[in-house]
């Protein structure tokens, strides 16, 4: 492993410490050292907005903590759900007396621990609403959409939910708008190379050189097929076809596009993908309102990329335009 | 090569197209397709600020184009200097009638081509001042500092120079302030894994597994030593020692810190490095004014990281605080 680590079992500990030191103008460590909070959270009279998830996806999840975004984030071990206690403590850090919405991804551990945290919060009189992201098209067929995993669409869900909460909306309004955001998202991942958990010391799955895995998940979950590696053009067309066929948006729909690297893919290659992605999306009669290209939701040093397309309406456009102050997003 | 590319000889072409499509609210392609300009540049009555360099370092150089930053950037082939004509065209795109400053890195090709571009501009009556970055400590001894290469310290030079120009300063004032910024920077790179130019198809240098190269350059230029891979703690202490011994700053000096990945290193590992870097810097009695951690200046999919420390005074702090609107920097 050619990696910058100390004790492989303390990667998350060391990451969180270095993160808080770098960005103490934006975030703070909560009493629970597995919870990052926005520096000035909680905001009295504002709905709190939280998430949580496994580490190794940086800048997700912690990098989206900040003004008009997430108020607190529960931090799990590498590729593992945060504990129920950490989700609960994130709720407490974000609670400004108007309830808290937890916007998270559809994974078994997260589902279980968020459910427990909601009960713990209820006992303390804190109402917690939840939205579960399931934007990953290849992880289940359309008729079982609720079984799909949450991936980079979560970033749009957080941005929209955070902006709605900052506008003074009620808990139910924030929940409903965040739900609309993720319902309007479809994502796909393509993997060209695996990643290694430092404590394991060898790749947690294999991608043979000269091949790629279409529909891969954020932890190497199998996709819909393994096939010979194609050109960037062909891959981008395939990603667009899978996402847009599932989305089935009317011509003229405005969309936001997010192209994220999975960790070890150079930024210039994401731009190469975007060149074709833009052509494919506009070729279908859709209008691109904004494009994000970068390492927004990664998987350690996995080689690969994800595409997320969010359909917009007037409300979502306005909320997407709200300025935020966090480390991961302009 | 597990990469998202089309024709290996058209990587830069495809990158630039995808970049401009993604960020047309901030940048535009100039008439010369190897020049990116800020969308609203040139600004009449403002000193123009440009740079240029080889591709493959994204988000450098193009991602720093934008408001209060760079007005135009000359784009070279992968790891190759832009042509003199491209530097000259970048000057023209940035010229608002008050002269243009070219802030670039110390490499033979760039030096030659900038020099020619300055002459071409002079013939057209455009005055061009230059500042050459040489912040890479390990590339030459202190007594030959002018021979050192420019690396990630260039980002601070652009940010300071761009802010000074935006304040309405004269060409000579902008030049002098940008020169102060880079004079106040020291950088070091550590390489853990090589990178591959797509048109070549194999790594352009070797780093044996279990070893690392201390003092490596942005194109794999040899460092001061190859040694067994150490812990992140030990590597960070070594980086700080090399940078700060060369810098020799008085106790109490305020500094800006930039920790950049070289392409394929996960973001969480940069935070692990930063945990020790922060301790080492403050342990020497220096005060950290601001920290940047991310993939700010990369080398395709090289595994590794760089550390840059810039000493601040009141002027540099004020200029560092000026808000910018570009794709690569908050």
XYZ file of C-alpha atoms in Angstrom:
660
model
C 0.000 0.000 0.000
C 1.499 3.296 -1.146
C -0.472 5.397 1.328
C -0.120 8.240 3.833
C -1.369 6.537 7.000
C -0.277 5.882 10.552
C -2.037 3.067 12.422
C -4.424 1.509 9.853
C -7.024 1.174 12.606
C -6.900 4.910 13.338
C -7.366 6.285 9.839
C -10.722 7.881 10.700
C -9.419 9.277 13.988
C -6.472 10.924 12.217
C -8.599 12.134 9.300
C -11.105 13.864 11.541
C -8.380 15.535 13.596
C -6.612 16.864 10.501
C -9.905 18.007 8.986
C -10.990 20.017 12.013
C -7.550 21.591 12.345
C -7.635 22.698 8.701
C -11.143 24.140 8.740
C -11.862 25.408 12.241
C -13.334 28.559 10.701
C -16.178 26.409 9.290
C -16.515 23.295 11.471
C -15.989 22.084 15.011
C -15.600 18.682 16.609
C -18.573 17.785 18.796
C -18.232 16.270 22.260
C -18.651 12.924 20.488
C -15.426 12.718 18.417
C -17.360 10.951 15.656
C -19.554 13.983 15.023
C -18.567 17.075 13.029
C -20.774 20.143 13.458
C -20.939 23.460 11.670
C -19.016 25.962 13.737
C -22.060 28.020 14.692
C -24.650 25.223 14.825
C -27.231 24.791 16.217
C -29.136 27.774 14.876
C -32.093 28.541 17.133
C -35.383 28.511 15.256
C -33.960 26.773 12.178
C -34.621 23.175 11.210
C -31.399 21.241 11.735
C -30.012 19.315 8.754
C -27.766 16.305 9.291
C -26.368 13.292 7.534
C -23.904 10.547 8.296
C -22.110 7.741 6.576
C -18.950 5.703 6.383
C -15.576 7.409 6.003
C -13.378 7.010 2.932
C -15.716 9.042 0.711
C -14.121 12.421 1.431
C -15.017 15.192 0.897
C -18.327 13.389 1.636
C -19.695 13.487 4.171
C -17.838 15.878 6.464
C -16.872 18.384 3.762
C -20.506 19.369 3.249
C -20.831 20.691 6.801
C -21.285 24.430 6.929
C -23.486 27.446 6.450
C -26.672 26.779 4.439
C -25.649 23.103 4.126
C -25.345 20.414 6.802
C -25.388 21.413 10.465
C -23.851 18.161 11.677
C -22.484 14.893 10.308
C -22.137 11.494 11.984
C -18.826 9.886 11.024
C -18.506 6.127 10.558
C -15.431 3.952 10.236
C -14.140 3.368 6.684
C -17.051 2.195 4.529
C -19.143 1.508 7.691
C -22.217 3.183 9.099
C -21.851 5.578 12.006
C -23.302 4.238 15.251
C -26.845 5.048 16.352
C -25.294 7.087 19.159
C -23.328 9.173 16.647
C -26.422 9.837 14.537
C -28.242 10.798 17.750
C -25.428 13.101 18.835
C -25.464 14.715 15.385
C -29.188 15.361 15.883
C -28.458 17.054 19.210
C -25.699 19.219 17.725
C -28.086 20.378 14.979
C -31.224 20.852 17.062
C -32.342 24.472 17.142
C -35.752 23.671 18.605
C -37.586 23.276 15.305
C -36.792 19.631 14.608
C -34.039 17.958 12.630
C -34.044 16.290 9.220
C -31.627 13.428 8.584
C -30.770 13.101 4.866
C -28.844 9.871 4.332
C -28.133 7.019 1.936
C -29.943 3.695 1.619
C -27.592 1.176 3.249
C -28.629 -1.465 5.781
C -26.418 -0.221 8.609
C -27.391 3.411 8.148
C -31.086 2.554 7.986
C -30.882 0.616 11.250
C -28.799 3.165 13.123
C -30.787 6.190 11.952
C -34.002 4.429 13.064
C -32.570 3.913 16.542
C -31.298 7.482 16.684
C -34.750 8.806 15.774
C -36.200 6.893 18.741
C -33.489 8.160 21.075
C -34.204 11.726 19.945
C -37.969 11.279 20.351
C -37.427 10.351 23.997
C -35.683 13.688 24.444
C -38.503 15.486 22.696
C -36.630 16.151 19.447
C -38.617 15.402 16.319
C -36.495 13.888 13.521
C -37.730 13.484 9.953
C -35.778 11.340 7.492
C -35.153 11.184 3.757
C -33.397 8.137 2.311
C -31.404 8.603 -0.895
C -31.743 5.929 -3.575
C -30.377 7.565 -6.713
C -28.086 4.718 -7.883
C -29.912 3.412 -10.956
C -28.022 0.120 -11.388
C -28.507 -1.120 -7.830
C -32.142 -2.233 -8.386
C -34.689 -2.176 -11.228
C -37.150 0.736 -11.586
C -40.019 -1.195 -9.977
C -37.864 -1.627 -6.857
C -36.517 1.903 -6.739
C -36.749 2.062 -2.951
C -34.115 -0.690 -2.782
C -31.577 1.392 -4.673
C -28.493 2.716 -2.890
C -27.757 6.352 -2.307
C -24.692 7.785 -4.011
C -23.565 11.224 -5.230
C -27.148 12.473 -5.594
C -26.952 12.905 -1.838
C -24.896 16.047 -2.421
C -27.806 17.674 -4.254
C -30.190 16.443 -1.527
C -28.020 18.076 1.139
C -27.645 21.317 -0.818
C -31.360 21.616 -1.505
C -32.348 20.543 2.012
C -29.801 22.843 3.613
C -30.954 25.827 1.573
C -34.626 25.120 2.310
C -33.931 24.929 6.038
C -31.975 28.190 5.881
C -35.022 29.868 4.300
C -36.950 29.356 7.543
C -39.101 26.447 6.366
C -40.798 23.982 8.720
C -39.527 20.459 9.349
C -42.145 18.983 7.041
C -41.340 21.523 4.312
C -37.620 20.781 4.506
C -38.258 17.028 4.451
C -40.575 17.291 1.464
C -38.184 19.465 -0.550
C -35.191 17.241 0.177
C -37.321 14.244 -0.815
C -38.192 15.966 -4.068
C -34.507 16.680 -4.739
C -33.440 13.059 -4.373
C -36.518 11.767 -6.222
C -35.340 13.971 -9.093
C -31.825 12.454 -9.077
C -30.467 9.485 -11.000
C -26.840 8.344 -10.761
C -24.489 5.750 -12.181
C -20.910 4.736 -11.372
C -18.260 3.178 -13.586
C -15.243 1.522 -11.948
C -11.838 1.098 -13.612
C -9.804 0.156 -10.555
C -10.472 -1.086 -6.984
C -9.526 0.383 -3.607
C -7.915 -0.998 -0.479
C -9.035 -0.561 3.115
C -5.770 0.093 4.995
C -6.622 -2.341 7.792
C -7.281 -5.086 5.236
C -4.221 -4.385 3.112
C -5.452 -5.765 -0.212
C -8.159 -4.611 -2.667
C -11.683 -5.380 -1.486
C -12.704 -6.383 -5.015
C -11.039 -6.875 -8.393
C -11.250 -5.048 -11.707
C -9.027 -6.711 -14.278
C -6.851 -4.337 -16.332
C -8.464 -3.726 -19.693
C -11.962 -4.093 -18.238
C -14.411 -1.855 -16.409
C -17.447 -2.406 -14.219
C -20.580 -0.513 -15.270
C -22.981 0.335 -12.450
C -20.453 -0.183 -9.665
C -21.351 1.017 -6.152
C -19.405 3.309 -3.859
C -17.894 0.367 -1.990
C -17.277 -1.792 -5.046
C -20.749 -3.317 -5.014
C -21.136 -5.205 -8.315
C -22.711 -3.364 -11.216
C -24.785 -4.596 -14.113
C -21.876 -5.854 -16.210
C -18.128 -6.123 -16.617
C -16.913 -5.309 -20.089
C -13.792 -4.322 -22.006
C -12.620 -0.808 -21.246
C -13.929 1.597 -23.879
C -13.104 5.152 -24.882
C -14.248 8.018 -22.687
C -16.786 8.954 -25.373
C -18.346 5.497 -25.397
C -18.370 5.262 -21.590
C -19.975 8.685 -21.219
C -22.655 7.818 -23.778
C -23.380 4.596 -21.910
C -23.615 6.418 -18.554
C -26.004 8.973 -20.034
C -28.132 6.302 -21.679
C -28.561 4.348 -18.435
C -29.308 7.432 -16.346
C -31.570 9.210 -18.817
C -33.524 6.135 -19.924
C -34.388 5.529 -16.276
C -35.128 9.216 -15.699
C -37.401 9.626 -18.761
C -37.545 13.435 -18.520
C -39.713 15.517 -20.866
C -37.855 17.535 -23.490
C -36.982 20.999 -22.268
C -36.447 19.898 -18.668
C -33.662 21.786 -16.942
C -31.117 19.650 -15.098
C -28.117 19.927 -12.820
C -25.216 17.617 -13.674
C -22.585 16.286 -11.295
C -19.574 14.346 -12.563
C -17.530 13.033 -9.653
C -14.280 11.137 -9.574
C -14.050 8.113 -7.291
C -10.660 9.061 -5.875
C -7.721 8.265 -8.144
C -9.028 9.461 -11.498
C -7.303 12.656 -12.679
C -9.551 15.704 -12.881
C -8.755 16.210 -16.564
C -10.377 12.856 -17.373
C -13.577 13.961 -15.657
C -13.610 16.938 -18.010
C -13.073 14.583 -20.948
C -16.140 12.622 -19.813
C -18.084 15.847 -19.363
C -17.438 16.872 -22.954
C -19.519 13.931 -24.179
C -21.966 13.983 -21.256
C -22.928 17.558 -22.107
C -23.475 16.632 -25.763
C -25.601 13.601 -24.851
C -27.793 15.463 -22.377
C -28.418 18.455 -24.596
C -28.867 16.061 -27.538
C -31.918 14.682 -25.734
C -33.458 18.126 -25.604
C -32.635 18.738 -21.938
C -31.166 22.032 -20.735
C -28.162 22.044 -18.411
C -28.613 24.672 -15.697
C -25.359 23.958 -13.862
C -22.503 21.449 -14.019
C -20.236 20.293 -11.203
C -17.057 18.383 -12.125
C -14.641 17.221 -9.433
C -13.923 14.804 -6.641
C -17.191 15.359 -4.761
C -17.963 11.837 -3.472
C -15.067 9.390 -3.591
C -14.191 5.856 -2.533
C -10.637 5.995 -1.222
C -8.330 5.486 -4.237
C -10.888 3.775 -6.473
C -10.407 4.606 -10.173
C -13.690 5.566 -11.759
C -16.390 8.179 -12.026
C -20.061 8.769 -11.305
C -22.665 10.791 -13.151
C -25.676 12.309 -11.395
C -28.493 14.157 -13.162
C -31.062 16.076 -11.124
C -34.219 17.371 -12.803
C -34.988 20.942 -11.732
C -38.069 23.059 -11.239
C -38.254 26.720 -10.221
C -37.973 25.904 -6.502
C -34.976 23.599 -6.920
C -33.153 26.094 -9.131
C -33.598 28.842 -6.577
C -32.371 26.594 -3.764
C -29.423 25.337 -5.816
C -28.372 28.971 -6.271
C -28.184 29.667 -2.525
C -24.572 30.310 -1.557
C -23.009 27.899 0.897
C -19.864 27.955 2.974
C -18.411 24.477 3.344
C -15.079 22.980 2.335
C -16.277 20.804 -0.537
C -18.553 22.961 -2.639
C -18.475 26.320 -4.324
C -3.984 2.128 -18.601
C -7.251 2.256 -16.672
C -8.205 5.726 -17.887
C -11.073 7.767 -19.282
C -9.569 8.954 -22.563
C -10.313 8.988 -26.266
C -7.408 9.573 -28.637
C -4.295 9.768 -26.386
C -2.999 12.592 -28.565
C -6.133 14.651 -27.979
C -6.325 14.531 -24.204
C -5.755 18.271 -23.845
C -8.205 19.102 -26.627
C -10.935 17.011 -24.955
C -10.115 18.304 -21.478
C -10.390 21.945 -22.510
C -13.691 21.357 -24.309
C -15.232 19.582 -21.317
C -13.920 22.246 -18.954
C -15.381 25.169 -20.864
C -18.724 23.372 -21.237
C -18.903 22.758 -17.483
C -17.982 26.267 -16.412
C -19.185 28.688 -19.082
C -20.520 30.937 -16.293
C -16.910 31.589 -15.231
C -14.650 31.018 -18.244
C -14.634 31.182 -22.018
C -12.465 29.685 -24.723
C -10.409 32.317 -26.524
C -10.031 32.471 -30.294
C -6.835 30.481 -29.741
C -8.187 27.118 -28.474
C -5.168 26.792 -26.185
C -6.135 29.865 -24.166
C -8.802 29.980 -21.451
C -10.005 33.436 -20.408
C -12.211 34.642 -17.586
C -15.691 35.130 -18.971
C -15.671 38.906 -18.603
C -11.973 39.562 -19.216
C -10.372 41.833 -20.208
C -11.342 44.413 -17.599
C -10.631 47.910 -18.894
C -8.312 49.851 -16.591
C -7.231 46.779 -14.606
C -3.832 45.130 -14.825
C -4.297 41.784 -16.540
C -3.053 38.684 -14.705
C -2.120 35.553 -16.628
C -0.253 32.309 -16.282
C 0.334 29.219 -18.374
C 1.778 25.776 -18.072
C 1.566 22.184 -19.146
C -1.694 20.274 -18.829
C -2.141 17.296 -16.510
C -1.955 19.393 -13.344
C -5.685 20.122 -13.136
C -7.246 22.063 -11.521
C -3.998 23.985 -12.229
C -3.729 26.008 -14.310
C -7.122 26.537 -15.942
C -9.182 26.138 -12.750
C -7.730 29.326 -11.300
C -9.194 31.482 -14.061
C -11.920 33.776 -12.799
C -12.901 36.899 -10.938
C -10.142 38.382 -8.757
C -7.810 35.593 -9.907
C -6.348 34.893 -13.349
C -7.757 36.703 -16.380
C -6.317 34.219 -18.879
C -4.290 31.017 -18.988
C -2.116 29.571 -21.760
C -2.625 25.812 -22.018
C 0.233 23.478 -22.942
C 0.196 19.826 -23.942
C 0.509 17.302 -21.091
C 3.538 18.262 -18.977
C 4.741 20.635 -21.760
C 4.996 24.394 -21.924
C 2.368 26.337 -23.867
C 3.693 27.906 -27.048
C 4.960 31.489 -27.158
C 1.933 32.271 -29.330
C -0.438 30.936 -26.653
C 1.257 32.991 -23.923
C 0.994 36.025 -26.222
C -2.686 35.347 -26.930
C -3.320 35.008 -23.196
C -1.716 38.447 -22.772
C -4.068 39.873 -25.393
C -7.144 38.305 -23.771
C -6.155 39.826 -20.417
C -5.041 43.256 -21.624
C -7.257 46.014 -20.257
C -4.878 48.809 -21.272
C -2.903 48.909 -18.036
C -0.367 46.189 -18.773
C -0.315 42.480 -18.014
C 1.600 40.467 -15.448
C 2.555 36.868 -16.271
C 2.973 34.767 -13.111
C 4.474 31.411 -14.063
C 6.737 28.590 -12.942
C 10.459 28.194 -13.489
C 10.774 25.596 -16.269
C 13.033 25.934 -19.324
C 10.222 25.802 -21.902
C 8.022 28.268 -20.047
C 10.919 30.688 -19.544
C 11.739 30.651 -23.239
C 8.167 30.965 -24.474
C 7.167 33.681 -22.005
C 10.231 35.683 -23.035
C 9.188 35.486 -26.692
C 5.582 36.358 -25.823
C 6.754 39.448 -23.922
C 8.576 40.624 -27.045
C 5.570 39.937 -29.262
C 3.377 41.941 -26.877
C 5.872 44.820 -26.726
C 5.613 45.159 -30.498
C 1.869 45.621 -30.075
C 2.444 48.193 -27.355
C 1.390 45.924 -24.460
C 3.727 46.038 -21.469
C 4.160 42.638 -19.806
C 5.855 42.188 -16.426
C 6.831 38.706 -15.241
C 7.261 36.864 -11.960
C 8.876 33.429 -11.972
C 7.907 30.994 -9.213
C 10.682 28.980 -7.589
C 9.173 27.651 -4.383
C 10.270 23.996 -4.704
C 12.918 23.709 -1.978
C 14.469 20.401 -3.055
C 15.096 21.366 -6.667
C 18.207 23.473 -5.892
C 20.174 24.539 -2.802
C 19.398 27.844 -1.031
C 22.316 29.672 -2.666
C 20.843 28.821 -6.076
C 17.248 29.591 -5.216
C 16.598 31.147 -8.615
C 17.185 27.723 -10.177
C 14.379 26.132 -8.174
C 11.190 24.988 -9.923
C 7.781 26.501 -9.334
C 5.160 24.212 -7.814
C 2.012 24.680 -5.705
C 3.187 28.005 -4.294
C 2.084 29.365 -7.655
C -1.515 29.149 -6.414
C -0.738 31.653 -3.655
C 1.139 33.827 -6.168
C -1.911 33.873 -8.461
C -4.338 34.552 -5.621
C -2.251 37.401 -4.203
C -1.451 38.848 -7.639
C -5.055 38.561 -8.782
C -6.355 40.313 -5.679
C -3.765 43.082 -5.944
C -4.698 43.710 -9.578
C -8.393 43.784 -8.647
C -7.635 46.494 -6.073
C -6.674 48.840 -8.919
C -2.905 48.675 -8.429
C -0.382 49.549 -11.150
C 1.525 46.958 -13.163
C 4.648 47.481 -11.063
C 2.650 47.208 -7.823
C 1.015 43.968 -8.928
C 4.339 42.542 -10.030
C 6.048 43.476 -6.773
C 3.287 42.018 -4.605
C 3.134 38.756 -6.560
C 6.923 38.563 -6.306
C 6.674 39.020 -2.535
C 4.062 36.260 -2.347
C 6.212 33.685 -4.128
C 9.375 34.826 -2.313
C 7.478 34.041 0.884
C 6.595 30.492 -0.273
C 8.475 27.242 0.248
C 7.190 23.882 -1.022
C 8.122 20.212 -1.012
C 6.667 17.161 -2.739
C 6.728 13.514 -1.702
C 5.957 10.845 -4.321
C 4.582 7.381 -3.547
C 3.573 6.341 -7.055
C 4.301 7.441 -10.648
C 1.987 8.612 -13.418
C 1.565 7.700 -17.072
C 1.242 10.041 -20.035
C -1.525 8.455 -22.146
C 0.401 8.844 -25.411
C 3.416 7.084 -23.849
C 1.440 4.302 -22.187
C 3.830 3.417 -19.369
C 4.956 5.293 -16.224
C 7.416 8.071 -16.971
C 9.459 7.170 -13.879
C 9.473 4.450 -11.214
C 8.744 4.432 -7.512
C 9.195 0.948 -6.098
C 6.397 -0.258 -3.790
C 7.481 0.174 -0.179
C 9.560 3.228 -1.027
C 8.923 6.938 -1.515
C 10.751 9.796 -3.190
C 11.300 12.879 -1.014
C 11.524 16.162 -2.880
C 9.954 14.859 -6.086
C 8.902 17.387 -8.745
C 5.542 17.811 -10.437
C 6.641 15.749 -13.432
C 8.509 13.113 -11.474
C 11.762 15.097 -11.405
C 14.047 13.293 -8.942
C 14.042 14.483 -5.355
C 16.770 14.493 -2.734
C 16.419 10.833 -1.739
C 14.485 7.613 -2.138
C 13.775 5.891 1.146
C 11.502 3.266 2.698
C 7.890 4.407 2.984
C 7.256 5.769 6.483
C 4.139 6.598 8.472
C 2.160 9.727 7.622
C 3.402 11.268 10.878
C 7.046 10.736 9.980
C 6.561 11.922 6.398
C 4.751 15.072 7.518
C 7.469 15.862 10.059
C 10.089 15.415 7.353
C 8.214 17.678 4.932
C 7.866 20.383 7.594
C 11.515 20.121 8.586
C 12.725 20.560 4.997
C 10.359 23.445 4.261
C 10.735 25.296 7.539
C 14.521 24.887 7.861
C 14.841 26.512 4.437
C 12.265 29.167 5.315
C 13.826 30.140 8.670
C 10.869 32.276 9.785
C 10.937 34.243 13.043
C 8.722 32.912 15.852
C 5.268 34.407 15.751
C 5.171 34.667 11.956
C 1.732 34.031 10.508
C 1.585 31.567 7.630
C -0.816 30.116 5.084
C -0.545 26.366 4.574
C -1.457 24.420 1.444
C -1.484 20.616 1.415
C -2.174 19.330 -2.092
C -2.620 15.825 -3.380
C -0.780 14.875 -6.568
C -3.792 13.177 -8.155
C -4.485 9.677 -6.861
C -4.050 10.160 -3.128
C -7.372 10.036 -1.261
C -8.408 13.295 0.385
C -8.641 11.670 3.815
C -4.887 10.956 3.694
C -4.166 14.639 3.062
C -6.080 15.378 6.265
C -4.004 12.727 8.067
C -0.868 14.534 6.881
C -2.336 17.881 7.928
C -2.884 16.664 11.478
C 0.887 16.390 11.976
C 1.761 19.339 9.736
C -0.350 21.639 11.908
C 1.364 20.339 15.051
C 4.841 20.777 13.562
C 4.225 24.303 12.311
C 2.632 25.572 15.497
C 5.300 23.699 17.471
C 7.871 25.997 15.885
C 6.034 29.033 17.212
C 4.427 29.951 13.891
C 0.741 30.896 13.642
C -1.462 29.334 10.970
C -3.744 31.960 9.449
C -5.431 29.671 6.930
C -5.106 26.074 5.713
C -6.022 24.640 2.311
C -6.228 20.853 1.941
C -7.223 19.270 -1.364
C -6.225 18.423 -4.897
C -5.083 21.908 -5.860
C -2.093 21.162 -8.109
C -1.847 17.599 -9.356
C 0.220 15.472 -11.718
C -2.217 13.170 -13.514
C -2.619 10.079 -11.310
C 0.622 10.432 -9.370
C 0.347 9.221 -5.766
C 1.812 11.749 -3.388
C 1.397 15.134 -1.759
C 2.966 18.558 -1.571
C 3.247 21.030 1.290
C 3.507 24.787 0.717
C 4.033 27.330 3.482
C 3.663 31.053 2.721
C 4.790 33.636 5.271
C 2.246 36.434 5.650
C 2.304 40.104 6.486
C -0.645 42.480 6.820
C -0.843 43.113 3.059
C -0.713 39.429 2.109
C -3.362 38.516 4.697
C -5.720 41.146 3.351
C -5.180 39.990 -0.236
C -5.561 36.322 0.717
C -8.956 37.199 2.196
C -10.289 38.676 -1.061
C -13.098 36.486 -2.384
C -12.554 34.858 -5.747
C -14.824 33.127 -8.227
C -13.002 30.323 -10.004
C -13.610 26.589 -10.181
C -10.680 25.441 -8.065
C -10.653 27.614 -4.985
C -13.046 28.713 -2.273
